Coordinates of C-alpha atoms in Angstrom, one line a residue:
Chain A
X1 CA 122.3 88.0 73.0
X2 CA 120.6 91.4 72.0
X3 CA 121.0 94.3 74.3
X4 CA 120.3 97.9 73.9
X5 CA 123.2 100.2 73.6
X6 CA 123.5 102.0 77.1
X7 CA 122.4 98.9 78.9
X8 CA 125.2 97.4 81.2
X9 CA 125.7 93.7 80.5
X10 CA 125.8 91.4 83.6
X11 CA 128.9 89.6 84.6
X12 CA 127.3 86.9 86.8
X13 CA 123.7 86.1 87.5
X14 CA 122.1 84.6 90.6
X15 CA 118.9 82.8 89.8
X16 CA 116.8 82.1 93.0
X17 CA 114.3 79.5 92.3
X18 CA 116.3 77.7 89.5
X19 CA 114.6 74.4 90.3
X20 CA 111.4 75.8 88.9
X21 CA 110.6 75.4 85.1
X22 CA 111.1 79.1 84.6
X23 CA 114.3 79.2 86.6
X24 CA 115.7 76.2 84.7
X25 CA 114.8 77.8 81.4
X26 CA 116.3 81.2 82.4
X27 CA 119.4 79.5 83.3
X28 CA 119.6 77.7 80.0
X29 CA 118.9 81.0 78.1
X30 CA 121.6 82.9 80.1
X31 CA 124.2 80.3 79.4
X32 CA 123.8 80.9 75.7
X33 CA 125.5 84.1 76.2
X34 CA 129.3 83.2 76.0
X35 CA 130.3 86.6 77.4
X36 CA 128.4 85.9 80.6
X37 CA 131.0 84.8 83.3
X38 CA 128.9 82.9 85.7
X39 CA 125.4 81.6 86.6
X40 CA 124.8 80.7 90.1
X41 CA 121.6 78.6 90.3
X42 CA 119.9 78.3 93.7
X43 CA 117.1 75.9 94.6
X44 CA 115.7 73.9 97.4
X45 CA 116.1 70.5 95.8
X46 CA 119.3 68.4 95.4
X47 CA 121.2 69.0 92.3
X48 CA 120.3 65.6 90.8
X49 CA 116.6 66.4 91.0
X50 CA 117.1 69.6 89.1
X51 CA 117.2 69.8 85.3
X52 CA 120.0 72.2 84.5
X53 CA 122.5 72.0 81.7
X54 CA 126.0 71.0 82.2
X55 CA 128.1 74.0 81.8
X56 CA 131.4 75.0 83.6
X57 CA 130.0 78.4 84.1
X58 CA 126.9 77.1 86.0
X59 CA 127.2 76.5 89.8
X60 CA 124.2 75.0 91.7
X61 CA 123.8 75.5 95.3
X62 CA 121.0 74.1 97.4
X63 CA 119.8 76.7 99.8
X64 CA 116.7 77.0 102.0
X65 CA 115.9 80.6 101.7
X66 CA 113.5 80.6 104.6
X67 CA 116.5 80.8 106.8
X68 CA 118.4 84.1 107.0
X69 CA 122.0 82.6 107.7
X70 CA 122.2 80.4 104.4
X71 CA 121.1 83.2 102.3
X72 CA 123.7 85.5 103.9
X73 CA 126.4 82.9 103.3
X74 CA 125.4 82.2 99.9
X75 CA 125.3 85.9 98.9
X76 CA 128.6 86.7 100.6
X77 CA 130.2 83.4 99.6
X78 CA 129.6 81.7 96.3
X79 CA 127.8 84.8 94.8
X80 CA 130.5 87.2 95.8
X81 CA 133.3 84.9 94.8
X82 CA 131.7 84.4 91.3
X83 CA 131.4 88.1 90.9
X84 CA 127.6 87.9 90.6
X85 CA 126.0 91.3 89.9
X86 CA 122.5 90.5 89.0
X87 CA 119.9 88.5 91.1
X88 CA 116.8 87.2 89.7
X89 CA 114.2 86.2 92.3
X90 CA 111.7 83.6 91.2
X91 CA 111.4 81.8 94.5
X92 CA 107.9 82.6 95.8
X93 CA 105.9 79.6 97.3
X94 CA 104.2 78.1 94.3
X95 CA 101.6 75.9 96.2
X96 CA 98.3 77.4 97.5
X97 CA 99.6 76.8 101.1
X98 CA 99.4 79.1 104.0
X99 CA 101.0 79.8 107.3
X100 CA 104.1 81.5 108.8
X101 CA 106.7 79.4 106.7
X102 CA 105.2 80.3 103.5
X103 CA 105.1 84.0 104.5
X104 CA 108.9 83.8 105.4
X105 CA 109.6 82.3 102.0
X106 CA 107.4 84.8 100.1
X107 CA 108.2 88.0 101.9
X108 CA 110.8 87.8 104.7
X109 CA 113.5 86.2 102.5
X110 CA 113.1 89.1 99.9
X111 CA 113.4 91.5 102.8
X112 CA 116.7 89.9 103.8
X113 CA 117.8 89.8 100.2
X114 CA 117.2 93.4 99.8
X115 CA 118.9 94.4 103.0
X116 CA 122.0 92.2 102.2
X117 CA 122.1 93.4 98.6
X118 CA 122.4 96.9 99.8
X119 CA 125.9 96.2 101.3
X120 CA 127.0 93.6 98.9
X121 CA 130.3 94.2 97.3
X122 CA 129.2 92.9 93.8
X123 CA 125.5 92.9 93.6
X124 CA 124.0 95.8 91.5
X125 CA 120.7 94.7 90.2
X126 CA 117.7 92.8 91.5
X127 CA 114.9 91.4 89.0
X128 CA 111.9 90.3 91.0
X129 CA 109.4 88.1 89.4
X130 CA 105.9 89.5 90.7
X131 CA 102.5 88.5 89.5
X132 CA 99.4 90.1 87.8
X133 CA 97.4 88.8 90.7
X134 CA 98.6 91.7 92.9
X135 CA 96.2 94.0 91.0
X136 CA 92.7 94.5 92.4
X137 CA 90.0 93.5 90.0
X138 CA 86.7 95.1 90.7
X139 CA 83.9 97.0 89.1
X140 CA 84.8 100.6 88.4
X141 CA 88.5 99.9 87.8
X142 CA 90.0 99.7 84.1
X143 CA 89.9 96.4 82.4
X144 CA 93.4 97.2 80.7
X145 CA 95.7 97.2 83.7
X146 CA 98.6 99.7 83.8
X147 CA 101.4 99.7 86.3
X148 CA 99.6 102.4 88.4
X149 CA 96.4 100.2 88.8
X150 CA 95.4 99.8 92.5
X151 CA 96.8 96.7 94.2
X152 CA 94.8 94.1 96.1
X153 CA 95.2 95.4 99.6
X154 CA 92.1 93.8 101.1
X155 CA 92.8 92.3 104.4
X156 CA 90.2 89.6 103.4
X157 CA 92.4 88.5 100.4
X158 CA 93.8 85.1 100.9
X159 CA 97.4 84.9 102.0
X160 CA 98.4 83.7 98.5
X161 CA 97.5 87.2 97.3
X162 CA 98.6 89.2 100.4
X163 CA 102.1 87.8 100.3
X164 CA 102.5 88.6 96.7
X165 CA 101.4 92.1 97.3
X166 CA 103.5 92.5 100.1
X167 CA 106.7 91.2 98.4
X168 CA 105.9 93.4 95.4
X169 CA 105.4 96.5 97.4
X170 CA 108.6 95.6 99.4
X171 CA 110.6 95.6 96.3
X172 CA 109.0 98.6 94.8
X173 CA 109.6 100.6 98.1
X174 CA 113.2 99.8 97.9
X175 CA 113.4 101.0 94.3
X176 CA 115.7 104.0 94.2
X177 CA 116.2 103.9 98.0
X178 CA 119.2 101.5 98.0
X179 CA 122.2 103.4 96.8
X180 CA 123.9 100.8 94.7
X181 CA 121.0 98.5 93.9
X182 CA 118.7 98.9 90.8
X183 CA 115.4 97.1 91.0
X184 CA 113.1 95.7 88.3
X185 CA 109.7 94.4 89.2
X186 CA 108.1 92.2 86.5
X187 CA 104.4 91.8 87.1
X188 CA 103.9 88.7 84.9
X189 CA 100.6 87.6 83.6
X190 CA 99.3 84.1 84.5
X191 CA 102.0 81.7 83.4
X192 CA 100.1 78.8 82.0
X193 CA 102.5 76.0 82.6
X194 CA 102.8 73.0 85.0
X195 CA 104.8 73.4 88.2
X196 CA 104.7 77.0 88.1
X197 CA 102.1 77.6 90.8
X198 CA 99.6 78.7 88.1
X199 CA 96.1 78.8 89.5
X200 CA 94.6 78.8 86.0
X201 CA 96.7 75.7 85.1
X202 CA 95.3 73.8 87.9
X203 CA 91.7 75.0 87.2
X204 CA 92.1 73.9 83.6
X205 CA 93.6 70.4 84.6
X206 CA 90.1 69.3 85.9
X207 CA 88.0 67.5 83.2
X208 CA 85.0 69.8 84.0
X209 CA 85.6 73.5 84.5
X210 CA 82.8 75.5 86.3
X211 CA 82.5 79.2 85.8
X212 CA 80.1 81.8 87.0
X213 CA 77.0 81.7 84.6
X214 CA 76.6 85.0 82.8
X215 CA 80.3 86.2 83.0
X216 CA 82.9 85.4 80.5
X217 CA 85.8 87.8 81.2
X218 CA 88.8 88.4 79.2
X219 CA 92.1 86.8 80.4
X220 CA 95.7 87.2 79.4
X221 CA 98.0 84.4 79.7
X222 CA 101.8 83.9 79.4
X223 CA 104.0 81.3 78.1
X224 CA 107.3 80.0 79.6
X225 CA 109.2 81.3 76.6
X226 CA 107.9 84.8 76.9
X227 CA 108.4 84.9 80.6
X228 CA 111.9 83.7 80.1
X229 CA 112.5 86.4 77.5
X230 CA 111.1 89.1 79.6
X231 CA 113.4 88.0 82.5
X232 CA 116.4 87.9 80.2
X233 CA 115.7 91.3 78.9
X234 CA 115.4 92.6 82.5
X235 CA 118.7 91.1 83.4
X236 CA 120.4 92.7 80.6
X237 CA 118.7 96.1 81.1
X238 CA 121.2 97.3 83.5
X239 CA 120.6 101.0 84.2
X240 CA 116.9 100.6 83.8
X241 CA 114.6 100.1 86.8
X242 CA 110.9 100.2 87.5
X243 CA 107.8 98.1 87.5
X244 CA 106.8 96.5 84.4
X245 CA 103.6 94.4 83.3
X246 CA 104.6 91.4 81.3
X247 CA 101.5 90.3 79.3
X248 CA 101.4 87.2 77.1
X249 CA 100.4 86.7 73.6
X250 CA 97.1 85.1 74.3
X251 CA 94.2 87.4 75.3
X252 CA 90.8 85.6 75.2
X253 CA 87.7 84.9 77.1
X254 CA 87.7 82.4 80.0
X255 CA 85.2 80.0 78.1
X256 CA 87.8 80.0 75.1
X257 CA 90.5 79.0 77.6
X258 CA 88.5 76.2 78.7
X259 CA 87.5 75.0 75.3
X260 CA 91.0 75.3 73.9
X261 CA 92.2 73.2 76.9
X262 CA 89.8 70.5 75.8
X263 CA 87.8 70.8 78.9
X264 CA 84.0 70.8 79.6
X265 CA 82.8 74.3 80.2
X266 CA 79.9 74.4 82.8
X267 CA 78.4 77.7 83.7
X268 CA 76.8 77.4 87.3
X269 CA 75.4 80.2 89.7
X270 CA 78.4 82.1 91.0
X271 CA 77.8 81.6 94.7
X272 CA 78.2 77.8 94.3
X273 CA 81.8 78.3 93.0
X274 CA 83.6 79.1 96.2
X275 CA 82.2 76.0 98.2
X276 CA 82.6 73.7 95.3
X277 CA 86.2 74.6 94.6
X278 CA 87.1 74.8 98.2
X279 CA 85.8 71.0 98.5
X280 CA 87.9 70.2 95.5
X281 CA 91.0 71.6 97.1
X282 CA 90.4 69.7 100.4
X283 CA 89.4 66.5 99.0
X284 CA 91.6 66.4 95.8
X285 CA 94.5 68.4 97.1
X286 CA 94.1 70.7 94.2
X287 CA 95.7 74.2 94.2
X288 CA 92.9 76.3 92.6
X289 CA 91.0 78.5 94.8
X290 CA 88.0 80.4 93.7
X291 CA 88.6 83.1 96.4
X292 CA 92.0 84.0 94.7
X293 CA 90.5 84.2 91.4
X294 CA 87.0 85.6 92.0
X295 CA 87.5 89.1 90.5
X296 CA 89.3 87.7 87.4
X297 CA 86.6 85.1 86.9
X298 CA 83.9 87.9 86.7
X299 CA 85.6 90.9 85.3
X300 CA 88.1 91.5 82.4
X301 CA 91.6 92.1 83.7
X302 CA 94.3 92.3 80.9
X303 CA 97.9 93.6 81.5
X304 CA 99.0 96.6 79.5
X305 CA 102.6 96.0 78.4
X306 CA 103.4 99.4 77.0
X307 CA 106.1 100.1 79.5
X308 CA 107.8 96.8 79.1
X309 CA 107.8 97.2 75.3
X310 CA 109.1 100.7 75.6
X311 CA 111.8 100.3 78.3
X312 CA 112.9 96.6 78.1
X313 CA 112.0 95.9 74.4
X314 CA 109.7 93.1 75.4
X315 CA 107.0 91.9 73.1
X316 CA 105.1 88.8 73.7
X317 CA 105.7 86.5 70.8
X318 CA 104.9 82.8 71.8
X319 CA 101.3 81.7 72.0
X320 CA 100.2 78.9 74.2
X321 CA 100.2 75.4 72.8
X322 CA 96.6 74.7 73.6
X323 CA 95.8 70.9 73.8
X324 CA 92.9 71.2 71.4
X325 CA 94.9 72.8 68.6
X326 CA 97.6 70.1 68.6
X327 CA 97.7 67.8 65.7
Chain B
X1 CA 89.9 61.2 81.9
X2 CA 86.8 60.9 79.7
X3 CA 87.0 63.9 77.3
X4 CA 84.0 63.1 75.2
X5 CA 81.5 65.6 76.6
X6 CA 84.3 68.3 76.1
X7 CA 84.8 67.3 72.5
X8 CA 81.1 67.1 72.0
X9 CA 80.8 70.6 73.4
X10 CA 83.5 72.0 71.3
X11 CA 82.0 70.4 68.1
X12 CA 78.6 71.9 69.0
X13 CA 80.0 75.3 69.7
X14 CA 81.8 75.2 66.2
X15 CA 78.6 74.2 64.6
X16 CA 76.7 76.8 66.3
X17 CA 79.2 79.4 65.1
X18 CA 79.2 78.2 61.6
X19 CA 75.2 78.2 61.5
X20 CA 75.4 81.8 63.1
X21 CA 77.9 82.8 60.5
X22 CA 75.7 81.6 57.7
X23 CA 72.6 82.9 59.1
X24 CA 74.1 86.3 59.8
X25 CA 76.1 86.5 56.6
X26 CA 75.1 90.0 55.7
X27 CA 75.5 91.6 59.2
X28 CA 78.7 89.7 59.8
X29 CA 80.2 90.9 56.5
X30 CA 79.2 94.4 57.5
X31 CA 80.8 94.1 60.9
X32 CA 83.9 92.4 59.5
X33 CA 84.3 95.4 57.2
X34 CA 84.8 97.5 60.3
X35 CA 88.4 97.2 61.4
X36 CA 89.1 96.2 65.2
X37 CA 92.2 95.3 67.1
X38 CA 92.1 91.6 67.4
X39 CA 94.1 90.6 70.5
X40 CA 94.8 87.1 68.9
X41 CA 91.8 84.8 69.3
X42 CA 89.1 86.9 67.5
X43 CA 88.4 89.3 70.4
X44 CA 89.8 92.6 71.3
X45 CA 91.2 93.2 74.8
X46 CA 87.8 94.5 76.0
X47 CA 85.9 91.4 74.6
X48 CA 84.5 92.8 71.4
X49 CA 83.8 90.1 68.7
X50 CA 82.5 90.6 65.3
X51 CA 80.0 87.6 65.3
X52 CA 78.2 88.8 68.4
X53 CA 78.1 92.3 67.1
X54 CA 76.7 91.0 63.9
X55 CA 74.0 89.1 66.0
X56 CA 73.3 92.4 67.9
X57 CA 73.2 94.3 64.4
X58 CA 70.7 91.7 63.1
X59 CA 68.5 92.2 66.1
X60 CA 68.7 95.9 66.2
X61 CA 68.4 96.7 62.6
X62 CA 64.6 95.8 62.3
X63 CA 63.9 97.8 65.4
X64 CA 66.0 100.7 64.0
X65 CA 64.1 100.6 60.6
X66 CA 60.7 99.5 61.3
X67 CA 60.0 100.2 65.1
X68 CA 61.7 103.3 65.8
X69 CA 62.1 104.4 62.1
X70 CA 65.2 106.3 63.0
X71 CA 66.0 109.5 60.9
X72 CA 69.5 110.7 61.5
X73 CA 71.0 114.1 60.4
X74 CA 74.5 115.3 60.3
X75 CA 76.2 111.8 60.6
X76 CA 78.9 113.1 58.2
X77 CA 80.1 115.1 61.2
X78 CA 81.2 111.8 62.8
X79 CA 84.8 111.4 61.5
X80 CA 85.5 108.4 59.3
X81 CA 88.7 107.4 61.3
X82 CA 90.6 108.7 64.3
X83 CA 89.7 109.2 67.8
X84 CA 86.4 111.1 68.7
X85 CA 83.9 111.3 71.5
X86 CA 80.2 111.3 70.8
X87 CA 78.3 112.9 73.6
X88 CA 74.6 112.6 73.8
X89 CA 71.5 113.1 75.9
X90 CA 70.4 110.0 77.8
X91 CA 66.8 109.1 78.4
X92 CA 64.0 106.5 78.0
X93 CA 64.1 104.2 81.0
X94 CA 66.0 101.5 79.1
X95 CA 69.1 102.3 76.9
X96 CA 67.5 102.0 73.4
X97 CA 68.9 105.5 72.7
X98 CA 72.3 104.1 72.9
X99 CA 71.5 101.1 70.8
X100 CA 70.0 103.2 68.0
X101 CA 73.0 105.6 67.9
X102 CA 75.2 102.4 67.9
X103 CA 73.2 100.9 64.9
X104 CA 73.1 104.2 63.0
X105 CA 76.8 104.7 63.1
X106 CA 77.5 101.1 62.4
X107 CA 75.1 101.2 59.4
X108 CA 75.7 104.7 57.9
X109 CA 79.3 105.4 58.9
X110 CA 80.8 101.9 59.1
X111 CA 82.5 102.7 62.4
X112 CA 82.2 101.0 65.7
X113 CA 81.1 103.3 68.4
X114 CA 82.4 102.0 71.8
X115 CA 79.4 102.7 74.1
X116 CA 80.6 103.7 77.5
X117 CA 78.5 102.0 80.2
X118 CA 78.3 102.9 83.9
X119 CA 80.2 100.9 86.4
X120 CA 77.4 98.7 87.6
X121 CA 76.9 97.2 84.1
X122 CA 80.1 95.1 84.2
X123 CA 78.7 93.4 87.4
X124 CA 75.5 92.2 85.7
X125 CA 75.5 88.7 84.6
X126 CA 74.8 88.0 80.9
X127 CA 74.3 91.8 80.2
X128 CA 77.9 92.5 81.0
X129 CA 79.1 89.7 78.6
X130 CA 76.6 90.6 75.7
X131 CA 77.7 94.2 76.0
X132 CA 81.3 93.5 76.0
X133 CA 81.0 91.4 72.8
X134 CA 79.1 94.2 71.2
X135 CA 81.9 96.6 72.0
X136 CA 80.6 98.3 75.3
X137 CA 83.3 99.2 77.7
X138 CA 83.3 100.3 81.4
X139 CA 83.4 103.9 81.9
X140 CA 86.7 104.2 83.7
X141 CA 89.3 106.8 82.5
X142 CA 91.9 104.1 82.0
X143 CA 89.7 102.2 79.6
X144 CA 88.8 105.3 77.7
X145 CA 92.3 106.5 77.5
X146 CA 93.4 103.2 76.0
X147 CA 90.6 103.3 73.4
X148 CA 91.4 106.8 72.3
X149 CA 95.0 106.1 72.1
X150 CA 94.0 103.4 69.7
X151 CA 92.0 105.9 67.5
X152 CA 88.6 104.6 68.6
X153 CA 85.1 106.3 68.6
X154 CA 83.5 106.5 72.0
X155 CA 79.9 107.2 72.7
X156 CA 79.3 108.8 76.1
X157 CA 76.1 109.9 77.9
X158 CA 77.5 112.5 80.3
X159 CA 74.2 112.7 82.3
X160 CA 74.5 109.1 83.4
X161 CA 71.9 107.3 85.4
X162 CA 70.0 110.6 86.3
X163 CA 69.4 111.1 82.5
X164 CA 68.0 107.9 81.7
X165 CA 65.7 107.8 84.9
X166 CA 64.3 111.4 84.9
X167 CA 60.5 111.7 85.2
X168 CA 58.4 112.2 82.2
X169 CA 57.5 115.8 83.2
X170 CA 61.3 116.6 82.8
X171 CA 61.7 115.2 79.3
X172 CA 64.2 116.9 77.1
X173 CA 65.6 118.9 80.0
X174 CA 69.2 117.8 80.2
X175 CA 70.6 116.9 83.7
X176 CA 73.8 118.1 84.8
X177 CA 76.7 116.8 82.9
X178 CA 79.5 114.8 84.4
X179 CA 82.9 116.3 83.3
X180 CA 84.9 113.3 82.7
X181 CA 84.4 113.5 78.9
X182 CA 85.5 117.0 78.7
X183 CA 88.7 116.3 80.8
X184 CA 89.4 113.3 78.5
X185 CA 88.8 115.4 75.3
X186 CA 91.1 118.2 76.4
X187 CA 93.9 115.9 77.7
X188 CA 93.8 113.5 74.6
X189 CA 93.1 116.5 72.1
X190 CA 90.1 114.7 70.8
X191 CA 87.0 116.2 69.1
X192 CA 83.6 115.8 70.8
X193 CA 80.6 115.4 68.5
X194 CA 77.4 116.4 70.3
X195 CA 74.3 114.3 69.6
X196 CA 70.8 115.4 70.3
X197 CA 68.4 112.3 70.6
X198 CA 64.7 113.1 70.1
X199 CA 62.0 110.3 70.6
X200 CA 63.7 108.4 73.3
X201 CA 62.0 110.5 76.1
X202 CA 58.6 109.2 75.1
X203 CA 59.4 105.6 74.3
X204 CA 58.8 104.2 77.9
X205 CA 57.4 106.5 80.5
X206 CA 58.7 105.5 83.8
X207 CA 56.0 104.9 86.6
X208 CA 58.3 104.2 89.4
X209 CA 61.8 103.0 90.5
X210 CA 61.9 99.9 92.6
X211 CA 64.8 100.1 95.2
X212 CA 66.3 96.8 94.1
X213 CA 70.2 96.9 94.1
X214 CA 71.0 93.3 93.0
X215 CA 74.2 93.2 91.1
X216 CA 74.9 96.8 91.9
X217 CA 72.1 98.2 89.8
X218 CA 70.9 101.7 91.0
X219 CA 67.2 100.7 90.9
X220 CA 64.7 98.6 89.0
X221 CA 62.7 100.8 86.5
X222 CA 59.0 100.2 86.4
X223 CA 57.8 101.4 83.0
X224 CA 54.3 102.2 81.9
X225 CA 54.5 99.9 79.0
X226 CA 56.3 96.5 78.7
X227 CA 57.8 97.3 75.5
X228 CA 58.8 100.7 74.1
X229 CA 56.4 102.6 72.2
X230 CA 57.0 102.9 68.5
X231 CA 58.0 106.5 68.7
X232 CA 60.1 107.9 65.9
X233 CA 63.7 108.6 66.7
X234 CA 65.6 111.6 65.4
X235 CA 69.3 111.8 65.9
X236 CA 71.1 115.0 65.3
X237 CA 74.9 115.1 65.1
X238 CA 76.4 118.5 65.6
X239 CA 79.6 119.8 64.3
X240 CA 82.8 118.6 66.3
X241 CA 83.7 120.7 69.2
X242 CA 87.5 121.0 69.7
X243 CA 87.4 121.7 73.3
X244 CA 91.3 121.4 73.5
X245 CA 91.7 124.3 71.1
X246 CA 93.8 127.1 72.8
X247 CA 94.4 124.8 75.7
X248 CA 97.4 122.6 76.9
X249 CA 96.7 118.9 77.9
X250 CA 97.6 119.8 81.4
X251 CA 94.8 122.3 81.4
X252 CA 92.5 119.2 81.7
X253 CA 93.5 119.2 85.5
X254 CA 91.8 122.8 86.0
X255 CA 88.4 122.2 87.3
X256 CA 86.9 125.4 86.0
X257 CA 88.4 124.8 82.5
X258 CA 86.8 121.3 82.5
X259 CA 83.5 122.5 83.9
X260 CA 83.4 125.2 81.2
X261 CA 84.2 122.6 78.6
X262 CA 81.4 120.3 79.8
X263 CA 79.0 123.1 79.8
X264 CA 79.7 123.9 76.2
X265 CA 79.1 120.3 75.3
X266 CA 75.8 120.5 77.3
X267 CA 74.7 123.6 75.5
X268 CA 75.4 122.0 72.2
X269 CA 73.6 118.9 72.9
X270 CA 70.6 120.9 74.3
X271 CA 70.5 123.0 71.2
X272 CA 70.4 120.0 69.0
X273 CA 67.6 118.4 71.1
X274 CA 65.7 121.8 70.8
X275 CA 66.1 121.8 67.1
X276 CA 64.9 118.3 66.9
X277 CA 61.9 119.1 68.8
X278 CA 61.1 122.0 66.7
X279 CA 61.6 120.0 63.5
X280 CA 59.7 116.9 64.4
X281 CA 56.0 116.8 63.4
X282 CA 54.9 114.5 66.3
X283 CA 56.1 111.9 68.7
X284 CA 55.2 109.1 66.3
X285 CA 56.0 110.8 63.0

């Protein structure tokens, strides 16, 4: 496990959202470090439904983080007993649902976590996985997005976006405020993988992909491997806090994304897209919402990863395994 | 899932690209000889792509050579490498002036000038995509900083829309310069090369401006002629101005310093325009 000199190595890591593909992969990666004392994996599903490795240092707990008491008991029970000093939060609601329970999972649970971590006897560091969708994409704003780029604070934004922005701001606002807690917020590019709540993945799962005629914006997508590596580096970067963009190794136009996914690319007049995709969402139960992606489907928005490269040593290395390039 | 139409589309797309590569062999070779920062799939992060740029070059070169019969002077002032800002006068109802400077530098200097467009351009369907593929970028400080950090050459028209839309009677009288380019040049310690463009003012006299704001455009120009007149373009590149000399990067925050620097650029451009007007023998010669 490579770690920079000066970084404080973790003793135990709590992974919230361990039942997601990214959470599982992170647990597996962390366990490769023989010096790591414990990994406390937390998910909503029963243990037998979660694909995690068998390892004496791995403890799985089924916790519903939408209730404050179980979160408290887990933190001041198993986490304290295992000497967990780093929490990785990956547990935002992945489906494009809305309503109060979703908001509680996305925002309130993080609020509890921050509040409890502040007085926790062993926790020292929180790594929060945020999303590139928190950034506002509109004309007049840079196409290459640095961490000081404006956030999407429009009240008209869908809850999917508003919750992510609120959670991100909540974590950022606590940065440097809590005496004994370091916070690293990783604003990850679109993670193009199944079961990760990727809007683009759902969009590309349809045999025909409609896009706005006359627009072919540049996108950046992330792989599971690179996202895991970014999180691992953030776990090990004890002493470093801040907000970091995590771009992927694939930067390409939307039309190329569609082509490489082996889908039919059909440009249609822009105003038709919202109703068509809303109908698809309602009728087919699809996740993709054109309202969430409107800006990125018209204007280039590519994350600048300079800070993550400089501070965390993160460099995207894994390209997406595009279906049309497989032999 | 029936993937046949997608496969067919992909094959057609590949065939189209191969055909274009063959038909555009010469301009494509030229564009490929100009280095660019490939972000992984043949495009840079702003959407520039050599094949589309070759198409633009193939379309613009005949206009450059035979329609506007461009003559350029002092192109050696444009550095062969490293970050630099070109600042020129803007005119002519439609931005052929920018296209001619782009073609001139691509052909004669083998560099890719990244034309800086106003914000509304990125909202225009088709135009935004075509421009991006040719290397045009939106004029935000963030974009320009990234490009200068990467050692790129930028082309800016500091007059903006008021320059290109001025009435015929005000031709060759420069409008007020915006100051963003001067601030950037001081902060990034980048030379500014003034460019005087003569000929564009007469190419397409503007009759009126129709107040249509579709896709965020400021107006719809109504030109006297449907196509530009075959005026002769004269491009005069001046010696680089080192606006940052004697200044610290943080001086770029001083409004008076920046205003003075922008005025210095404006005067240099106006001097080149005046020189070009003195030297030319007529609008079409």
